[in-house]
Short mmCIF file of C-alpha atoms in Angstrom, two decimals:
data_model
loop_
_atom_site.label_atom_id
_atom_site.label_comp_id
_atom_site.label_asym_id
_atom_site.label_seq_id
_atom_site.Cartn_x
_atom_site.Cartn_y
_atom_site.Cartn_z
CA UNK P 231 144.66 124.41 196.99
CA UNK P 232 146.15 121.29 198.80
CA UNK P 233 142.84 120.54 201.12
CA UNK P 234 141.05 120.87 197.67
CA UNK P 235 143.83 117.90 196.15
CA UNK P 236 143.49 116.06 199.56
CA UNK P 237 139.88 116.22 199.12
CA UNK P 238 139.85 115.04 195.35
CA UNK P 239 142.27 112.60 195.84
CA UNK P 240 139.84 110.52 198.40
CA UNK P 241 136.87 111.22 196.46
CA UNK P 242 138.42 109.48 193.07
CA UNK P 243 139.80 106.86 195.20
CA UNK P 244 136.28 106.12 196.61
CA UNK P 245 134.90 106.14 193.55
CA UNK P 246 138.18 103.66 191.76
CA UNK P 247 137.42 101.64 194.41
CA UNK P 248 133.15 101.51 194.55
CA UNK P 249 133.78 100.94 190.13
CA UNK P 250 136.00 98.22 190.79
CA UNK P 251 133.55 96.29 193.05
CA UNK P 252 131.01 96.43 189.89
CA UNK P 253 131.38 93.13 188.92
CA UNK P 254 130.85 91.89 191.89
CA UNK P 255 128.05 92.96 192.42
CA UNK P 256 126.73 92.08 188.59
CA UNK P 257 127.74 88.25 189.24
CA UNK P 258 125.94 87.77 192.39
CA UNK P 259 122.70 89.84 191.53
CA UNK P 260 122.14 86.38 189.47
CA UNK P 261 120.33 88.68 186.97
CA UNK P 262 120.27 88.93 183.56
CA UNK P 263 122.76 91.49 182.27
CA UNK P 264 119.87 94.19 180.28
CA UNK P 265 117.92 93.61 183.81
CA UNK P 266 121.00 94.64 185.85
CA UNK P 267 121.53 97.85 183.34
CA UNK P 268 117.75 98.45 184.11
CA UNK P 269 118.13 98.82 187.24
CA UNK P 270 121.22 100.62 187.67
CA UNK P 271 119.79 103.08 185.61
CA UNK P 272 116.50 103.29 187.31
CA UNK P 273 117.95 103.66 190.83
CA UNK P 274 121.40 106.03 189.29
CA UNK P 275 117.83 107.95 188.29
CA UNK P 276 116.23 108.21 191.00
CA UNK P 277 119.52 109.32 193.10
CA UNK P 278 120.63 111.68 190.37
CA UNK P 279 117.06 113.28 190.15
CA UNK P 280 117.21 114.30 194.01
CA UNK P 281 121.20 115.31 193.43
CA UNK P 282 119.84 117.29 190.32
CA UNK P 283 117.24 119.08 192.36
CA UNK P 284 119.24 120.27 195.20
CA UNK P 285 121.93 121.49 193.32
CA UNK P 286 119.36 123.56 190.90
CA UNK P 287 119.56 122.01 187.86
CA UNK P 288 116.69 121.23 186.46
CA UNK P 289 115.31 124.92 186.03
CA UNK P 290 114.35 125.75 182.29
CA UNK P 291 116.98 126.55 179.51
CA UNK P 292 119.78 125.11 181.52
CA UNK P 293 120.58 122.81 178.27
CA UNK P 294 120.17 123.76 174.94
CA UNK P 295 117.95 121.15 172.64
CA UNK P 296 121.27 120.48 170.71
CA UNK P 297 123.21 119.33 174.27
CA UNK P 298 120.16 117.62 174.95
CA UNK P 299 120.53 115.21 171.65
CA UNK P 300 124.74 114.58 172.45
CA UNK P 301 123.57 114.03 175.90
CA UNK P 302 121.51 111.13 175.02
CA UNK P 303 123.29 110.00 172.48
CA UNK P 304 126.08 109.61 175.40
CA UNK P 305 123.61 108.29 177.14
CA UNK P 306 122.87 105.09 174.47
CA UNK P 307 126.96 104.33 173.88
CA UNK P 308 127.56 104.81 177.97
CA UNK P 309 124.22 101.93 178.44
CA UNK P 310 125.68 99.71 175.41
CA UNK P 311 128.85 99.88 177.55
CA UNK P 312 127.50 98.44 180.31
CA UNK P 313 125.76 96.38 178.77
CA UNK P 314 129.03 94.94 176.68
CA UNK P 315 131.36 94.91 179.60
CA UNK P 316 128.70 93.07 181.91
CA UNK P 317 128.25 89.82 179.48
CA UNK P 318 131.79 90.15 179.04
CA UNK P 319 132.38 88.72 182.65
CA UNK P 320 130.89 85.73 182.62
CA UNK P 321 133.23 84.87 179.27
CA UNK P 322 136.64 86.43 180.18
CA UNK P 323 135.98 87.02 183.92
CA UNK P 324 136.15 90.19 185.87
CA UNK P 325 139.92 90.86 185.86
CA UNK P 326 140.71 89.79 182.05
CA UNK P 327 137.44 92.12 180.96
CA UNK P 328 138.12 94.55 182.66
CA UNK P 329 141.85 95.15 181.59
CA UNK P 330 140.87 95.24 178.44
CA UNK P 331 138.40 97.57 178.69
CA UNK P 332 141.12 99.82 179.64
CA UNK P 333 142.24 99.62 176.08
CA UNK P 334 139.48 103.08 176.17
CA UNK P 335 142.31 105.82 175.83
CA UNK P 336 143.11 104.77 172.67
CA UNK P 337 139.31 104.03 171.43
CA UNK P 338 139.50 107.72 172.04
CA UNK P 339 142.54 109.04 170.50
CA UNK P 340 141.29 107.39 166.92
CA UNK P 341 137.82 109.44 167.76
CA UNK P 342 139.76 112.40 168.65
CA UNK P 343 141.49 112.26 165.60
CA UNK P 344 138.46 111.30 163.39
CA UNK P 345 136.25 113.96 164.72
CA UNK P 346 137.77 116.63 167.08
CA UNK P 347 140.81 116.78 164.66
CA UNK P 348 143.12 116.06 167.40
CA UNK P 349 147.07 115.14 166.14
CA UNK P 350 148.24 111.26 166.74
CA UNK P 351 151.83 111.90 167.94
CA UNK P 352 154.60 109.32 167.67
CA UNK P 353 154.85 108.47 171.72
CA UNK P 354 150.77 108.13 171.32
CA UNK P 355 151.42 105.07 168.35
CA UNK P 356 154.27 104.04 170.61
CA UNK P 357 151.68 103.34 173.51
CA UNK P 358 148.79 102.47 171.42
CA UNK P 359 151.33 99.64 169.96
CA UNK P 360 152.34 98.36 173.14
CA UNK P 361 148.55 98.07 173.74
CA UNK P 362 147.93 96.04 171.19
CA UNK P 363 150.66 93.88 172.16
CA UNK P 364 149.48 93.26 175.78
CA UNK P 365 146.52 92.42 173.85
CA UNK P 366 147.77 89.88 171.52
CA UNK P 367 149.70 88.15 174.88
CA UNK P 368 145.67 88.02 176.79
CA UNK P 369 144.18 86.28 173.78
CA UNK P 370 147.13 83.72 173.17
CA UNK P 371 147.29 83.20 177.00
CA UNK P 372 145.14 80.08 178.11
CA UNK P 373 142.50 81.56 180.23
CA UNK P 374 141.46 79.65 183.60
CA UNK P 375 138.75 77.12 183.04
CA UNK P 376 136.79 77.94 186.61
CA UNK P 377 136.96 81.25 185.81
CA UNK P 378 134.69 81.55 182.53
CA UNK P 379 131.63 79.98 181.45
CA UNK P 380 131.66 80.81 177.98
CA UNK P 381 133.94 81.78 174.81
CA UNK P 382 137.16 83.20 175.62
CA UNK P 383 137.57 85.05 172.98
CA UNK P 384 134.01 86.52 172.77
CA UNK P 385 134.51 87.65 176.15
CA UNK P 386 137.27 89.65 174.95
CA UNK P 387 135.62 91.38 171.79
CA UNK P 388 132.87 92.10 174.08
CA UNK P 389 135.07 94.22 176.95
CA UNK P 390 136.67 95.85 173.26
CA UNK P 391 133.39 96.67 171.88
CA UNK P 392 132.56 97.67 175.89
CA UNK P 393 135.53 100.31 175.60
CA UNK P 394 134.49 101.49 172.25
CA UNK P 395 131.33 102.59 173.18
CA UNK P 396 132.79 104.33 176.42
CA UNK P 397 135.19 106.26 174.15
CA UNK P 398 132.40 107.59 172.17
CA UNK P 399 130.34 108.67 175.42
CA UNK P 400 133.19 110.31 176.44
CA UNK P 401 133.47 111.80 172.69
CA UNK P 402 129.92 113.15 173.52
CA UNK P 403 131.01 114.58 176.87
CA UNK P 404 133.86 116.70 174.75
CA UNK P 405 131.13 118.29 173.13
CA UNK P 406 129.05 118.99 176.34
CA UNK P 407 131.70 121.32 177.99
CA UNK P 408 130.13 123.60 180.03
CA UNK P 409 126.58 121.59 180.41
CA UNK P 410 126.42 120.23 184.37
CA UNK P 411 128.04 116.92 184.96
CA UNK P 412 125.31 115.31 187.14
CA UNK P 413 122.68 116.81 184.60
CA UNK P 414 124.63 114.58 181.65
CA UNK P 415 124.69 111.46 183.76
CA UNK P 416 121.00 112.11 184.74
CA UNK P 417 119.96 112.10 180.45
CA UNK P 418 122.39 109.26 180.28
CA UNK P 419 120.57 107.01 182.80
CA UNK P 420 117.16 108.24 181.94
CA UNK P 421 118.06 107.27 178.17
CA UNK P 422 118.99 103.91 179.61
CA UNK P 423 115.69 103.18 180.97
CA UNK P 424 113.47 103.97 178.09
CA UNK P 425 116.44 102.08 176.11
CA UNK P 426 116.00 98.82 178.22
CA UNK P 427 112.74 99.02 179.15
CA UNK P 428 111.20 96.75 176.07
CA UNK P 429 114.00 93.99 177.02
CA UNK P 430 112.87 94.20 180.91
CA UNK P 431 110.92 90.88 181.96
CA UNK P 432 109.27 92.85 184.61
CA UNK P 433 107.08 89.12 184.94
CA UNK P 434 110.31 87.71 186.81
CA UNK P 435 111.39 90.10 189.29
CA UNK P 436 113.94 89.18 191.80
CA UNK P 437 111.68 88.22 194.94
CA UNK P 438 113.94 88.20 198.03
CA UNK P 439 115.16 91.59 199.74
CA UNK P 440 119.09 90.70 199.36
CA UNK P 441 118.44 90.53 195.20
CA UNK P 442 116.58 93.67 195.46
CA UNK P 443 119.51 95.35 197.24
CA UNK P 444 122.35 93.91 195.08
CA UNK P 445 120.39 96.02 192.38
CA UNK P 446 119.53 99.19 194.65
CA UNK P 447 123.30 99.44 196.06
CA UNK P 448 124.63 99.31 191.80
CA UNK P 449 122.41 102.33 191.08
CA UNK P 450 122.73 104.34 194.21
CA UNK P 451 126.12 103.60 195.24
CA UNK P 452 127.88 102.31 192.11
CA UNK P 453 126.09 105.01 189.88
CA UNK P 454 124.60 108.04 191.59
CA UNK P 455 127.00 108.17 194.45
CA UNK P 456 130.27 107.34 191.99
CA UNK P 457 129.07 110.28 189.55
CA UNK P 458 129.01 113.02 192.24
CA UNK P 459 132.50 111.47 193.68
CA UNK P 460 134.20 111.09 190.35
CA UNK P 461 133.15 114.66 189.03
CA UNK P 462 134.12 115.75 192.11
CA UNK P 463 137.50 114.82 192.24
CA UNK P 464 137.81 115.58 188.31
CA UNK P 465 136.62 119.32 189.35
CA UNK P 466 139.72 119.11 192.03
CA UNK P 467 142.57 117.55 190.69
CA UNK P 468 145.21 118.47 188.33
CA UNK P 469 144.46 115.60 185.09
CA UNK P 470 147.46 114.10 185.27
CA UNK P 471 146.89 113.05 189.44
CA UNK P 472 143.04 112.37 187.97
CA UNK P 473 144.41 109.58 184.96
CA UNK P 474 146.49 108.28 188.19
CA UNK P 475 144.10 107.69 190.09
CA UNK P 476 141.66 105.80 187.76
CA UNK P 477 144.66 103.03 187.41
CA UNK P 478 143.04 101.97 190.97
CA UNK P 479 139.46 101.05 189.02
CA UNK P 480 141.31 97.68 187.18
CA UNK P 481 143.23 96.84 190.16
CA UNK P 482 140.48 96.65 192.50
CA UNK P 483 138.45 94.75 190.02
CA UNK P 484 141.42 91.82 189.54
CA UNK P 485 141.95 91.96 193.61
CA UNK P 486 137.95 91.41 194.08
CA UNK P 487 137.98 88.98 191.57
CA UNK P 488 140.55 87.05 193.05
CA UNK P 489 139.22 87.28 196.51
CA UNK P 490 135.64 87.12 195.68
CA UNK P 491 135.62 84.32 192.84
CA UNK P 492 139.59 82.52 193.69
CA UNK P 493 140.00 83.71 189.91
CA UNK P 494 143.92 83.88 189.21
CA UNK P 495 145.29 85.45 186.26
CA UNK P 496 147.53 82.57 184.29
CA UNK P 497 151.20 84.16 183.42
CA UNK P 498 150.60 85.27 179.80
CA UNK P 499 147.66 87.21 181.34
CA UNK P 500 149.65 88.19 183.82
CA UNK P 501 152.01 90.03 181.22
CA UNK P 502 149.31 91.10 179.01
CA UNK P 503 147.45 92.72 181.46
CA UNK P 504 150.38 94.77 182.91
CA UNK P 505 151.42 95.57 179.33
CA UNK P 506 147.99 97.26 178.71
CA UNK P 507 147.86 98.81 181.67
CA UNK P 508 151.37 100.16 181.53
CA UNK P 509 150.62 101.77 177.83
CA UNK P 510 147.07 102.76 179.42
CA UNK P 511 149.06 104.73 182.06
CA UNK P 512 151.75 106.00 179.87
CA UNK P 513 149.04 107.56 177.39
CA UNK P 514 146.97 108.96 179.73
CA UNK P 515 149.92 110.79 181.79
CA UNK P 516 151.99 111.41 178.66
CA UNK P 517 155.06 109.64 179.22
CA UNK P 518 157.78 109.50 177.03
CA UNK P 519 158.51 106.05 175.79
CA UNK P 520 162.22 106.78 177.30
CA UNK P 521 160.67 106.35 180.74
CA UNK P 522 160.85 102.67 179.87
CA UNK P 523 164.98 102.24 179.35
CA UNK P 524 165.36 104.93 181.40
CA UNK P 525 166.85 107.16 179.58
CA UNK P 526 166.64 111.21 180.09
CA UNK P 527 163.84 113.06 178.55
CA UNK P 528 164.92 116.09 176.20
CA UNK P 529 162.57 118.75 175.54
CA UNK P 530 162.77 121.13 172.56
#
């Protein structure tokens, strides 16, 4: 039991860590955005097909047509997320975008509610409020001039439509319990490519080997490789260690965009972000709001 926790705990690490490095990698490819998602989900295809194939799971009748259609439809809100969080950077910048696409837990508790029937408890409103207020302190912050190209704000609705669409993936992977993990992501990335394919300019491909392995390493290692370490780790840990973990994801995105980029979070963002990520946490490892002033936790 604790080798298997040991184990899990390095593979969601490795894979907090490989996610966070994302934007890197999007910013420097010097491609469009629908041309990056293209080719993450041709190469997360490619490695997911031979991942798929060793571990049997393409044989017939292994998914139902039903699965099939949530899988897919997973598959188009998971490539709209990229898609959303990507053109995000370049308005909000790596750090800002991706803090608030960590606003997701709560994307999903209105879905849960909405559709699974799941109850919205007081401590859940309590965190989902102090979301919303780390949000409010982000967009009244005055965001570093270097560190965005375009509209503030539309970066911002961007990473929130980004986390939107990754609640409702993650909706459709509530419904898929029981299919094969790597099987789902395999649909998802397939779906991506015939999804992106009429919005590829295939004419203007990158032309130099370095461009061509930005793209390779965001499929193989950012996609295929963080699947089969992330549902590892999920298939090890106890969820509480597993929501955690994934707190390492936004850190490792602010740190590379600080070291990568010299982009520094101004002091209102500063706040905001650790206000958001402090609800994010609290939600996800069901804290009692009297963690905050400290004061004991009675349970009836």
């Amino acid at each position: 039991m604790q080798s298997d926790i040991r184990r899990g705990t390095a593979e969601m690490t490795a894979a907090m860590l490989i996610s966070g490095t994302i934007g890197w990698f999007v910013v420097i490819s010097g491609q469009p955005v629908s041309g990056v998602v293209f080719w993450r989900c041709f190469f997360g295809a490619l490695t997911l097909l031979v991942i798929c194939t060793a571990l049997g799971l393409l044989r017939p009748g292994i998914i139902s047509l039903r699965s099939l259609a949530i899988a897919v439809f997973g598959g188009i809100a998971i490539v709209s997320n990229w898609l959303l969080l990507f053109a995000s950077y370049s308005h909000a910048s790596i750090s800002i975008a991706t803090t608030v696409y960590n606003t997701q837990p709560f994307m999903l508790l209105a879905l849960g509610a909405l559709f699974l029937g799941e109850k919205i408890t007081g401590t859940k409103l309590f965190w989902l409020g102090l979301s919303f207020a780390g949000m409010a302190a982000i967009v009244e912050a005055k965001p570093d001039t270097d560190a965005v190209s375009g509209s503030y704000g539309l970066g911002i609705l961007m990473a929130l439509g980004a986390a939107f669409f990754y609640a409702l993936a993650a909706l459709a992977a509530k419904w898929l319990r029981g299919t094969p993990p790597h099987l789902i992501a395999l649909i998802q990335v397939s779906t991506g490519i015939v999804m992106l394919a009429p919005m590829t300019d295939f004419t203007n491909l990158p032309i130099d080997a370095g461009s061509w392995l930005i793209l390779i390493t965001v499929g193989v290692i950012h996609t295929g490789l963080m699947y089969v370490l992330l549902y590892g780790a999920i298939q090890k840990l106890p969820t509480h260690l597993t929501g955690a973990l994934s707190f390492i994801y936004p850190v490792a995105a602010i740190l590379v965009d600080r070291l990568a980029f010299g982009h520094a979070l101004q002091p209102m963002q500063i706040i905001g972000a650790a206000v958001i990520l402090l609800a994010a946490a609290g939600m996800n490892l069901g804290w009692s709001p009297s963690r905050l002033i400290g004061l004991p936790v009675t349970r009836s």
